[in-house]
Amino acid sequence: MLFFLRLKQKIKKNKLEFSNIIWLTIDKLIKLFVGLFIGVYVARYLGPSDYGKLNLAKAIYILLTPLSLMGLQQIIVREVLNRPNKKNHIVYSGIILSFLGSLFSSFFLFIISYFIVQDDKVLKSMLFILSFAYLFKPIQVLSYVFEAEIKSKYNVLSINIAVVISGLFKLFLVYINANTMYFAYSIVIDSLIYSLVLFLFSFKSKIIDGISYSLNEIKLLIAFSWPLIIASFSILIYMQIDKVMIGVYLTSKDVGIYSAASQISEIFYFIPVMLSNTIFPYLNKLKTSSSVKFDLEFIKINRYFTLISMLIIVLVIIFSRWIVKLLFGDDFIESSNILNIHIIGLLFVFFGVIGSKWILINNFQQITMYKTLIGMVVNLILNFLFIPAFGIIGCACATVISQIFSGYILNLISYKTRELFILQSKALIPFYGKK
């Protein structure tokens, strides 16, 4: 295939960038598989109800994470690249800003644990424990410097050392028959170890020298970052609110059953991300040389994505009960029904991921924020209507409908992305564009 030949040439010319992609791919694979297998082991130990409590606490914790990170990732990467002589000012100002955001995140989670969660002492304790995990987030600003300098291997090593150590801690808790509450400490340990190792790598690599910051730099970062904070909140609400709303309307056991299915379906979300990141440089170059060739190639890529996703969907639906039983055991067998619904949305996850690359190539980045916001609102409304009426089956349906809206239908609404909708629709026609 033409784009694979050109990709090979691109790799030879850009070994550093390709090495960076390899490290990022390794990072995702390790987190994916270590998270899955240790998560499965923990789920089998805790059972649906306690596993549901753990996932509910984790979902609430994740929802407040954007406030601790302050949407700084893309901003600091950009500013370090544009103003390398001001790198120290930018990084330390970002650390201070992240520290202030982390204090607010910890405070809000503390408020939730003591004044909103009243009846469940285990959930209350887990949320209180997790409030301390935010305090290590400011050090993670250093990872953005490594990202800007295309040294992602240091980020990958830091993250995965933390993942392995926190994973071993979970296995130790299972071994000693620990109470559910103590599993919340694994997230705090993960945040602590990641920040500590990242700091050591930063010190060794001397990516910054000397402590310096300025109030004006902090104000500038706030001015740049607030839209990204809103976008980050929208994305995480879109991804995590289903578990929280199940916890509100139903039981912790329902959260556990739903979380098990989500963990399986989300394994396959890595595939479109990996493929799209690999293909992106080729598509970007092709767009500058010929819009007609770009459109035809984009349709072909979407058609391949459709075939891959449909194959996965069919196989998962056929073997869903066997997959759930093998991984999570008989106690979670109800998760197979959720998995059968969740996996249907995979086609539109593929469309959404490769569609985001089309949007980026055409410089329509603001559209992504609006699509995310609308997708979040659709998801919230559907969950509000479906969960009380249909339980976790309704929640799974709401997720899939939201994915269809975000990845496909919403492209029709804006005139800027209407062409994307047409290209995706043509990809669904088996013989379109074939000679």
PDB file of N, CA, C and O in Angstrom, residues 179-245:
ATOM      1  N   ASN A 179      -8.487  -5.056  53.248  1.00  0.00           N
ATOM      2  CA  ASN A 179      -9.793  -4.427  53.078  1.00  0.00           C
ATOM      3  C   ASN A 179      -9.808  -3.594  51.792  1.00  0.00           C
ATOM      4  O   ASN A 179      -8.783  -3.090  51.351  1.00  0.00           O
ATOM      5  N   THR A 180     -10.992  -3.429  51.219  1.00  0.00           N
ATOM      6  CA  THR A 180     -11.159  -2.678  49.966  1.00  0.00           C
ATOM      7  C   THR A 180     -10.562  -1.277  50.045  1.00  0.00           C
ATOM      8  O   THR A 180      -9.956  -0.789  49.082  1.00  0.00           O
ATOM      9  N   MET A 181     -10.708  -0.641  51.176  1.00  0.00           N
ATOM     10  CA  MET A 181     -10.250   0.735  51.349  1.00  0.00           C
ATOM     11  C   MET A 181      -8.775   0.908  50.993  1.00  0.00           C
ATOM     12  O   MET A 181      -8.370   1.919  50.413  1.00  0.00           O
ATOM     13  N   TYR A 182      -7.949  -0.081  51.313  1.00  0.00           N
ATOM     14  CA  TYR A 182      -6.505   0.052  51.148  1.00  0.00           C
ATOM     15  C   TYR A 182      -6.071   0.067  49.676  1.00  0.00           C
ATOM     16  O   TYR A 182      -4.960   0.500  49.369  1.00  0.00           O
ATOM     17  N   PHE A 183      -6.943  -0.373  48.789  1.00  0.00           N
ATOM     18  CA  PHE A 183      -6.596  -0.354  47.368  1.00  0.00           C
ATOM     19  C   PHE A 183      -6.524   1.077  46.833  1.00  0.00           C
ATOM     20  O   PHE A 183      -5.904   1.317  45.791  1.00  0.00           O
ATOM     21  N   ALA A 184      -7.136   2.020  47.526  1.00  0.00           N
ATOM     22  CA  ALA A 184      -7.043   3.426  47.123  1.00  0.00           C
ATOM     23  C   ALA A 184      -5.604   3.939  47.272  1.00  0.00           C
ATOM     24  O   ALA A 184      -5.175   4.827  46.520  1.00  0.00           O
ATOM     25  N   TYR A 185      -4.864   3.351  48.215  1.00  0.00           N
ATOM     26  CA  TYR A 185      -3.473   3.771  48.403  1.00  0.00           C
ATOM     27  C   TYR A 185      -2.618   3.490  47.170  1.00  0.00           C
ATOM     28  O   TYR A 185      -1.598   4.152  46.954  1.00  0.00           O
ATOM     29  N   SER A 186      -3.027   2.493  46.356  1.00  0.00           N
ATOM     30  CA  SER A 186      -2.237   2.153  45.165  1.00  0.00           C
ATOM     31  C   SER A 186      -2.199   3.325  44.178  1.00  0.00           C
ATOM     32  O   SER A 186      -1.190   3.536  43.484  1.00  0.00           O
ATOM     33  N   ILE A 187      -3.283   4.098  44.117  1.00  0.00           N
ATOM     34  CA  ILE A 187      -3.327   5.263  43.225  1.00  0.00           C
ATOM     35  C   ILE A 187      -2.429   6.376  43.765  1.00  0.00           C
ATOM     36  O   ILE A 187      -1.742   7.058  42.996  1.00  0.00           O
ATOM     37  N   VAL A 188      -2.405   6.540  45.085  1.00  0.00           N
ATOM     38  CA  VAL A 188      -1.514   7.527  45.705  1.00  0.00           C
ATOM     39  C   VAL A 188      -0.056   7.134  45.478  1.00  0.00           C
ATOM     40  O   VAL A 188       0.788   7.977  45.128  1.00  0.00           O
ATOM     41  N   ILE A 189       0.247   5.841  45.638  1.00  0.00           N
ATOM     42  CA  ILE A 189       1.601   5.334  45.414  1.00  0.00           C
ATOM     43  C   ILE A 189       2.017   5.536  43.961  1.00  0.00           C
ATOM     44  O   ILE A 189       3.145   5.940  43.669  1.00  0.00           O
ATOM     45  N   ASP A 190       1.090   5.266  43.052  1.00  0.00           N
ATOM     46  CA  ASP A 190       1.362   5.457  41.625  1.00  0.00           C
ATOM     47  C   ASP A 190       1.757   6.912  41.337  1.00  0.00           C
ATOM     48  O   ASP A 190       2.745   7.181  40.642  1.00  0.00           O
ATOM     49  N   SER A 191       0.994   7.852  41.864  1.00  0.00           N
ATOM     50  CA  SER A 191       1.262   9.276  41.658  1.00  0.00           C
ATOM     51  C   SER A 191       2.588   9.680  42.298  1.00  0.00           C
ATOM     52  O   SER A 191       3.377  10.432  41.702  1.00  0.00           O
ATOM     53  N   LEU A 192       2.864   9.152  43.500  1.00  0.00           N
ATOM     54  CA  LEU A 192       4.099   9.479  44.222  1.00  0.00           C
ATOM     55  C   LEU A 192       5.330   8.956  43.483  1.00  0.00           C
ATOM     56  O   LEU A 192       6.296   9.694  43.262  1.00  0.00           O
ATOM     57  N   ILE A 193       5.305   7.676  43.091  1.00  0.00           N
ATOM     58  CA  ILE A 193       6.457   7.057  42.435  1.00  0.00           C
ATOM     59  C   ILE A 193       6.722   7.711  41.082  1.00  0.00           C
ATOM     60  O   ILE A 193       7.868   7.993  40.720  1.00  0.00           O
ATOM     61  N   TYR A 194       5.656   7.962  40.319  1.00  0.00           N
ATOM     62  CA  TYR A 194       5.813   8.615  39.009  1.00  0.00           C
ATOM     63  C   TYR A 194       6.493   9.968  39.164  1.00  0.00           C
ATOM     64  O   TYR A 194       7.460  10.288  38.442  1.00  0.00           O
ATOM     65  N   SER A 195       6.028  10.764  40.111  1.00  0.00           N
ATOM     66  CA  SER A 195       6.600  12.098  40.325  1.00  0.00           C
ATOM     67  C   SER A 195       8.046  12.010  40.794  1.00  0.00           C
ATOM     68  O   SER A 195       8.906  12.785  40.347  1.00  0.00           O
ATOM     69  N   LEU A 196       8.333  11.061  41.689  1.00  0.00           N
ATOM     70  CA  LEU A 196       9.685  10.907  42.235  1.00  0.00           C
ATOM     71  C   LEU A 196      10.681  10.492  41.145  1.00  0.00           C
ATOM     72  O   LEU A 196      11.752  11.093  41.001  1.00  0.00           O
ATOM     73  N   VAL A 197      10.323   9.475  40.356  1.00  0.00           N
ATOM     74  CA  VAL A 197      11.215   8.986  39.289  1.00  0.00           C
ATOM     75  C   VAL A 197      11.389  10.068  38.223  1.00  0.00           C
ATOM     76  O   VAL A 197      12.495  10.272  37.707  1.00  0.00           O
ATOM     77  N   LEU A 198      10.312  10.755  37.901  1.00  0.00           N
ATOM     78  CA  LEU A 198      10.370  11.833  36.907  1.00  0.00           C
ATOM     79  C   LEU A 198      11.312  12.940  37.371  1.00  0.00           C
ATOM     80  O   LEU A 198      12.113  13.474  36.580  1.00  0.00           O
ATOM     81  N   PHE A 199      11.242  13.268  38.651  1.00  0.00           N
ATOM     82  CA  PHE A 199      12.134  14.286  39.206  1.00  0.00           C
ATOM     83  C   PHE A 199      13.595  13.850  39.114  1.00  0.00           C
ATOM     84  O   PHE A 199      14.482  14.646  38.760  1.00  0.00           O
ATOM     85  N   LEU A 200      13.857  12.577  39.415  1.00  0.00           N
ATOM     86  CA  LEU A 200      15.220  12.050  39.352  1.00  0.00           C
ATOM     87  C   LEU A 200      15.763  12.090  37.918  1.00  0.00           C
ATOM     88  O   LEU A 200      16.919  12.457  37.691  1.00  0.00           O
ATOM     89  N   PHE A 201      14.927  11.709  36.951  1.00  0.00           N
ATOM     90  CA  PHE A 201      15.327  11.782  35.539  1.00  0.00           C
ATOM     91  C   PHE A 201      15.596  13.234  35.126  1.00  0.00           C
ATOM     92  O   PHE A 201      16.537  13.520  34.384  1.00  0.00           O
ATOM     93  N   SER A 202      14.751  14.132  35.610  1.00  0.00           N
ATOM     94  CA  SER A 202      14.913  15.550  35.275  1.00  0.00           C
ATOM     95  C   SER A 202      16.215  16.101  35.852  1.00  0.00           C
ATOM     96  O   SER A 202      16.933  16.859  35.194  1.00  0.00           O
ATOM     97  N   PHE A 203      16.507  15.697  37.079  1.00  0.00           N
ATOM     98  CA  PHE A 203      17.740  16.143  37.740  1.00  0.00           C
ATOM     99  C   PHE A 203      18.968  15.598  37.016  1.00  0.00           C
ATOM    100  O   PHE A 203      19.935  16.319  36.761  1.00  0.00           O
ATOM    101  N   LYS A 204      18.904  14.318  36.646  1.00  0.00           N
ATOM    102  CA  LYS A 204      20.022  13.678  35.958  1.00  0.00           C
ATOM    103  C   LYS A 204      20.228  14.271  34.565  1.00  0.00           C
ATOM    104  O   LYS A 204      21.363  14.469  34.120  1.00  0.00           O
ATOM    105  N   SER A 205      19.128  14.535  33.866  1.00  0.00           N
ATOM    106  CA  SER A 205      19.213  15.044  32.487  1.00  0.00           C
ATOM    107  C   SER A 205      19.483  16.542  32.424  1.00  0.00           C
ATOM    108  O   SER A 205      19.787  17.071  31.350  1.00  0.00           O
ATOM    109  N   LYS A 206      19.327  17.225  33.561  1.00  0.00           N
ATOM    110  CA  LYS A 206      19.536  18.674  33.647  1.00  0.00           C
ATOM    111  C   LYS A 206      18.703  19.431  32.612  1.00  0.00           C
ATOM    112  O   LYS A 206      19.196  20.320  31.910  1.00  0.00           O
ATOM    113  N   ILE A 207      17.422  19.053  32.520  1.00  0.00           N
ATOM    114  CA  ILE A 207      16.552  19.709  31.538  1.00  0.00           C
ATOM    115  C   ILE A 207      16.211  21.136  31.944  1.00  0.00           C
ATOM    116  O   ILE A 207      15.823  21.958  31.117  1.00  0.00           O
ATOM    117  N   ILE A 208      16.324  21.407  33.258  1.00  0.00           N
ATOM    118  CA  ILE A 208      16.162  22.788  33.732  1.00  0.00           C
ATOM    119  C   ILE A 208      17.259  23.058  34.755  1.00  0.00           C
ATOM    120  O   ILE A 208      17.697  22.156  35.481  1.00  0.00           O
ATOM    121  N   ASP A 209      17.708  24.276  34.828  1.00  0.00           N
ATOM    122  CA  ASP A 209      18.759  24.625  35.787  1.00  0.00           C
ATOM    123  C   ASP A 209      18.398  25.926  36.491  1.00  0.00           C
ATOM    124  O   ASP A 209      18.164  26.950  35.872  1.00  0.00           O
ATOM    125  N   GLY A 210      18.341  25.825  37.802  1.00  0.00           N
ATOM    126  CA  GLY A 210      17.986  27.002  38.585  1.00  0.00           C
ATOM    127  C   GLY A 210      16.488  27.187  38.712  1.00  0.00           C
ATOM    128  O   GLY A 210      15.734  26.861  37.808  1.00  0.00           O
ATOM    129  N   ILE A 211      16.063  27.680  39.867  1.00  0.00           N
ATOM    130  CA  ILE A 211      14.647  27.915  40.134  1.00  0.00           C
ATOM    131  C   ILE A 211      14.308  29.373  39.815  1.00  0.00           C
ATOM    132  O   ILE A 211      14.907  30.298  40.378  1.00  0.00           O
ATOM    133  N   SER A 212      13.367  29.551  38.897  1.00  0.00           N
ATOM    134  CA  SER A 212      12.938  30.909  38.554  1.00  0.00           C
ATOM    135  C   SER A 212      11.498  30.872  38.059  1.00  0.00           C
ATOM    136  O   SER A 212      11.092  29.930  37.387  1.00  0.00           O
ATOM    137  N   TYR A 213      10.749  31.879  38.434  1.00  0.00           N
ATOM    138  CA  TYR A 213       9.354  31.978  38.009  1.00  0.00           C
ATOM    139  C   TYR A 213       8.956  33.448  38.027  1.00  0.00           C
ATOM    140  O   TYR A 213       9.706  34.304  38.524  1.00  0.00           O
ATOM    141  N   SER A 214       7.799  33.745  37.463  1.00  0.00           N
ATOM    142  CA  SER A 214       7.323  35.128  37.493  1.00  0.00           C
ATOM    143  C   SER A 214       5.798  35.140  37.523  1.00  0.00           C
ATOM    144  O   SER A 214       5.153  34.242  36.976  1.00  0.00           O
ATOM    145  N   LEU A 215       5.257  36.159  38.163  1.00  0.00           N
ATOM    146  CA  LEU A 215       3.811  36.316  38.255  1.00  0.00           C
ATOM    147  C   LEU A 215       3.213  36.540  36.869  1.00  0.00           C
ATOM    148  O   LEU A 215       2.134  36.032  36.560  1.00  0.00           O
ATOM    149  N   ASN A 216       3.924  37.280  36.041  1.00  0.00           N
ATOM    150  CA  ASN A 216       3.434  37.535  34.679  1.00  0.00           C
ATOM    151  C   ASN A 216       3.346  36.251  33.870  1.00  0.00           C
ATOM    152  O   ASN A 216       2.414  36.061  33.080  1.00  0.00           O
ATOM    153  N   GLU A 217       4.322  35.349  34.069  1.00  0.00           N
ATOM    154  CA  GLU A 217       4.313  34.062  33.366  1.00  0.00           C
ATOM    155  C   GLU A 217       3.134  33.214  33.827  1.00  0.00           C
ATOM    156  O   GLU A 217       2.477  32.545  33.027  1.00  0.00           O
ATOM    157  N   ILE A 218       2.857  33.234  35.119  1.00  0.00           N
ATOM    158  CA  ILE A 218       1.723  32.487  35.665  1.00  0.00           C
ATOM    159  C   ILE A 218       0.419  33.007  35.080  1.00  0.00           C
ATOM    160  O   ILE A 218      -0.458  32.232  34.677  1.00  0.00           O
ATOM    161  N   LYS A 219       0.296  34.352  35.014  1.00  0.00           N
ATOM    162  CA  LYS A 219      -0.914  34.964  34.427  1.00  0.00           C
ATOM    163  C   LYS A 219      -1.066  34.569  32.959  1.00  0.00           C
ATOM    164  O   LYS A 219      -2.171  34.297  32.487  1.00  0.00           O
ATOM    165  N   LEU A 220       0.059  34.545  32.254  1.00  0.00           N
ATOM    166  CA  LEU A 220       0.037  34.178  30.830  1.00  0.00           C
ATOM    167  C   LEU A 220      -0.410  32.723  30.654  1.00  0.00           C
ATOM    168  O   LEU A 220      -1.233  32.412  29.779  1.00  0.00           O
ATOM    169  N   LEU A 221       0.109  31.831  31.499  1.00  0.00           N
ATOM    170  CA  LEU A 221      -0.260  30.417  31.419  1.00  0.00           C
ATOM    171  C   LEU A 221      -1.747  30.222  31.720  1.00  0.00           C
ATOM    172  O   LEU A 221      -2.420  29.401  31.081  1.00  0.00           O
ATOM    173  N   ILE A 222      -2.272  30.979  32.690  1.00  0.00           N
ATOM    174  CA  ILE A 222      -3.705  30.903  33.011  1.00  0.00           C
ATOM    175  C   ILE A 222      -4.538  31.351  31.811  1.00  0.00           C
ATOM    176  O   ILE A 222      -5.535  30.717  31.462  1.00  0.00           O
ATOM    177  N   ALA A 223      -4.106  32.445  31.187  1.00  0.00           N
ATOM    178  CA  ALA A 223      -4.841  32.976  30.024  1.00  0.00           C
ATOM    179  C   ALA A 223      -4.886  31.965  28.885  1.00  0.00           C
ATOM    180  O   ALA A 223      -5.900  31.829  28.189  1.00  0.00           O
ATOM    181  N   PHE A 224      -3.780  31.234  28.693  1.00  0.00           N
ATOM    182  CA  PHE A 224      -3.717  30.240  27.625  1.00  0.00           C
ATOM    183  C   PHE A 224      -4.459  28.949  27.979  1.00  0.00           C
ATOM    184  O   PHE A 224      -5.029  28.292  27.112  1.00  0.00           O
ATOM    185  N   SER A 225      -4.435  28.590  29.259  1.00  0.00           N
ATOM    186  CA  SER A 225      -4.840  27.228  29.638  1.00  0.00           C
ATOM    187  C   SER A 225      -6.316  27.047  29.985  1.00  0.00           C
ATOM    188  O   SER A 225      -6.821  25.929  29.931  1.00  0.00           O
ATOM    189  N   TRP A 226      -7.027  28.139  30.319  1.00  0.00           N
ATOM    190  CA  TRP A 226      -8.394  27.934  30.816  1.00  0.00           C
ATOM    191  C   TRP A 226      -9.321  27.232  29.810  1.00  0.00           C
ATOM    192  O   TRP A 226     -10.144  26.401  30.221  1.00  0.00           O
ATOM    193  N   PRO A 227      -9.212  27.509  28.483  1.00  0.00           N
ATOM    194  CA  PRO A 227     -10.083  26.750  27.572  1.00  0.00           C
ATOM    195  C   PRO A 227      -9.757  25.256  27.576  1.00  0.00           C
ATOM    196  O   PRO A 227     -10.648  24.419  27.406  1.00  0.00           O
ATOM    197  N   LEU A 228      -8.463  24.933  27.768  1.00  0.00           N
ATOM    198  CA  LEU A 228      -8.051  23.530  27.790  1.00  0.00           C
ATOM    199  C   LEU A 228      -8.502  22.833  29.074  1.00  0.00           C
ATOM    200  O   LEU A 228      -8.764  21.631  29.083  1.00  0.00           O
ATOM    201  N   ILE A 229      -8.599  23.596  30.163  1.00  0.00           N
ATOM    202  CA  ILE A 229      -9.138  23.028  31.410  1.00  0.00           C
ATOM    203  C   ILE A 229     -10.593  22.622  31.190  1.00  0.00           C
ATOM    204  O   ILE A 229     -11.019  21.523  31.576  1.00  0.00           O
ATOM    205  N   ILE A 230     -11.360  23.510  30.553  1.00  0.00           N
ATOM    206  CA  ILE A 230     -12.767  23.220  30.255  1.00  0.00           C
ATOM    207  C   ILE A 230     -12.882  22.007  29.335  1.00  0.00           C
ATOM    208  O   ILE A 230     -13.695  21.109  29.549  1.00  0.00           O
ATOM    209  N   ALA A 231     -12.007  21.969  28.310  1.00  0.00           N
ATOM    210  CA  ALA A 231     -12.026  20.838  27.374  1.00  0.00           C
ATOM    211  C   ALA A 231     -11.675  19.538  28.086  1.00  0.00           C
ATOM    212  O   ALA A 231     -12.303  18.495  27.848  1.00  0.00           O
ATOM    213  N   SER A 232     -10.686  19.590  28.992  1.00  0.00           N
ATOM    214  CA  SER A 232     -10.282  18.391  29.740  1.00  0.00           C
ATOM    215  C   SER A 232     -11.400  17.900  30.648  1.00  0.00           C
ATOM    216  O   SER A 232     -11.656  16.696  30.742  1.00  0.00           O
ATOM    217  N   PHE A 233     -12.071  18.847  31.325  1.00  0.00           N
ATOM    218  CA  PHE A 233     -13.219  18.475  32.157  1.00  0.00           C
ATOM    219  C   PHE A 233     -14.303  17.811  31.297  1.00  0.00           C
ATOM    220  O   PHE A 233     -14.887  16.802  31.708  1.00  0.00           O
ATOM    221  N   SER A 234     -14.552  18.369  30.117  1.00  0.00           N
ATOM    222  CA  SER A 234     -15.583  17.820  29.232  1.00  0.00           C
ATOM    223  C   SER A 234     -15.261  16.390  28.823  1.00  0.00           C
ATOM    224  O   SER A 234     -16.128  15.511  28.840  1.00  0.00           O
ATOM    225  N   ILE A 235     -13.994  16.157  28.455  1.00  0.00           N
ATOM    226  CA  ILE A 235     -13.577  14.821  28.041  1.00  0.00           C
ATOM    227  C   ILE A 235     -13.721  13.824  29.172  1.00  0.00           C
ATOM    228  O   ILE A 235     -14.248  12.714  28.988  1.00  0.00           O
ATOM    229  N   LEU A 236     -13.275  14.203  30.376  1.00  0.00           N
ATOM    230  CA  LEU A 236     -13.320  13.270  31.505  1.00  0.00           C
ATOM    231  C   LEU A 236     -14.741  13.042  32.003  1.00  0.00           C
ATOM    232  O   LEU A 236     -15.086  11.942  32.437  1.00  0.00           O
ATOM    233  N   ILE A 237     -15.573  14.086  31.951  1.00  0.00           N
ATOM    234  CA  ILE A 237     -16.984  13.889  32.286  1.00  0.00           C
ATOM    235  C   ILE A 237     -17.603  12.915  31.299  1.00  0.00           C
ATOM    236  O   ILE A 237     -18.337  11.989  31.672  1.00  0.00           O
ATOM    237  N   TYR A 238     -17.276  13.111  30.030  1.00  0.00           N
ATOM    238  CA  TYR A 238     -17.763  12.227  28.959  1.00  0.00           C
ATOM    239  C   TYR A 238     -17.342  10.775  29.207  1.00  0.00           C
ATOM    240  O   TYR A 238     -18.103   9.838  28.975  1.00  0.00           O
ATOM    241  N   MET A 239     -16.091  10.580  29.726  1.00  0.00           N
ATOM    242  CA  MET A 239     -15.546   9.237  29.890  1.00  0.00           C
ATOM    243  C   MET A 239     -15.903   8.590  31.228  1.00  0.00           C
ATOM    244  O   MET A 239     -16.016   7.368  31.317  1.00  0.00           O
ATOM    245  N   GLN A 240     -16.086   9.399  32.276  1.00  0.00           N
ATOM    246  CA  GLN A 240     -16.221   8.835  33.624  1.00  0.00           C
ATOM    247  C   GLN A 240     -17.596   9.007  34.261  1.00  0.00           C
ATOM    248  O   GLN A 240     -17.899   8.342  35.253  1.00  0.00           O
ATOM    249  N   ILE A 241     -18.414   9.890  33.705  1.00  0.00           N
ATOM    250  CA  ILE A 241     -19.665  10.217  34.390  1.00  0.00           C
ATOM    251  C   ILE A 241     -20.627   9.042  34.450  1.00  0.00           C
ATOM    252  O   ILE A 241     -21.479   8.970  35.356  1.00  0.00           O
ATOM    253  N   ASP A 242     -20.487   8.089  33.512  1.00  0.00           N
ATOM    254  CA  ASP A 242     -21.385   6.936  33.526  1.00  0.00           C
ATOM    255  C   ASP A 242     -21.253   6.149  34.823  1.00  0.00           C
ATOM    256  O   ASP A 242     -22.264   5.767  35.441  1.00  0.00           O
ATOM    257  N   LYS A 243     -20.022   5.926  35.290  1.00  0.00           N
ATOM    258  CA  LYS A 243     -19.807   5.184  36.541  1.00  0.00           C
ATOM    259  C   LYS A 243     -20.360   5.949  37.739  1.00  0.00           C
ATOM    260  O   LYS A 243     -20.962   5.358  38.648  1.00  0.00           O
ATOM    261  N   VAL A 244     -20.147   7.277  37.724  1.00  0.00           N
ATOM    262  CA  VAL A 244     -20.639   8.097  38.835  1.00  0.00           C
ATOM    263  C   VAL A 244     -22.167   8.067  38.885  1.00  0.00           C
ATOM    264  O   VAL A 244     -22.767   7.908  39.958  1.00  0.00           O
ATOM    265  N   MET A 245     -22.819   8.189  37.730  1.00  0.00           N
ATOM    266  CA  MET A 245     -24.284   8.207  37.694  1.00  0.00           C
ATOM    267  C   MET A 245     -24.874   6.840  38.033  1.00  0.00           C
ATOM    268  O   MET A 245     -25.937   6.752  38.658  1.00  0.00           O
TER     269      MET A 245
END
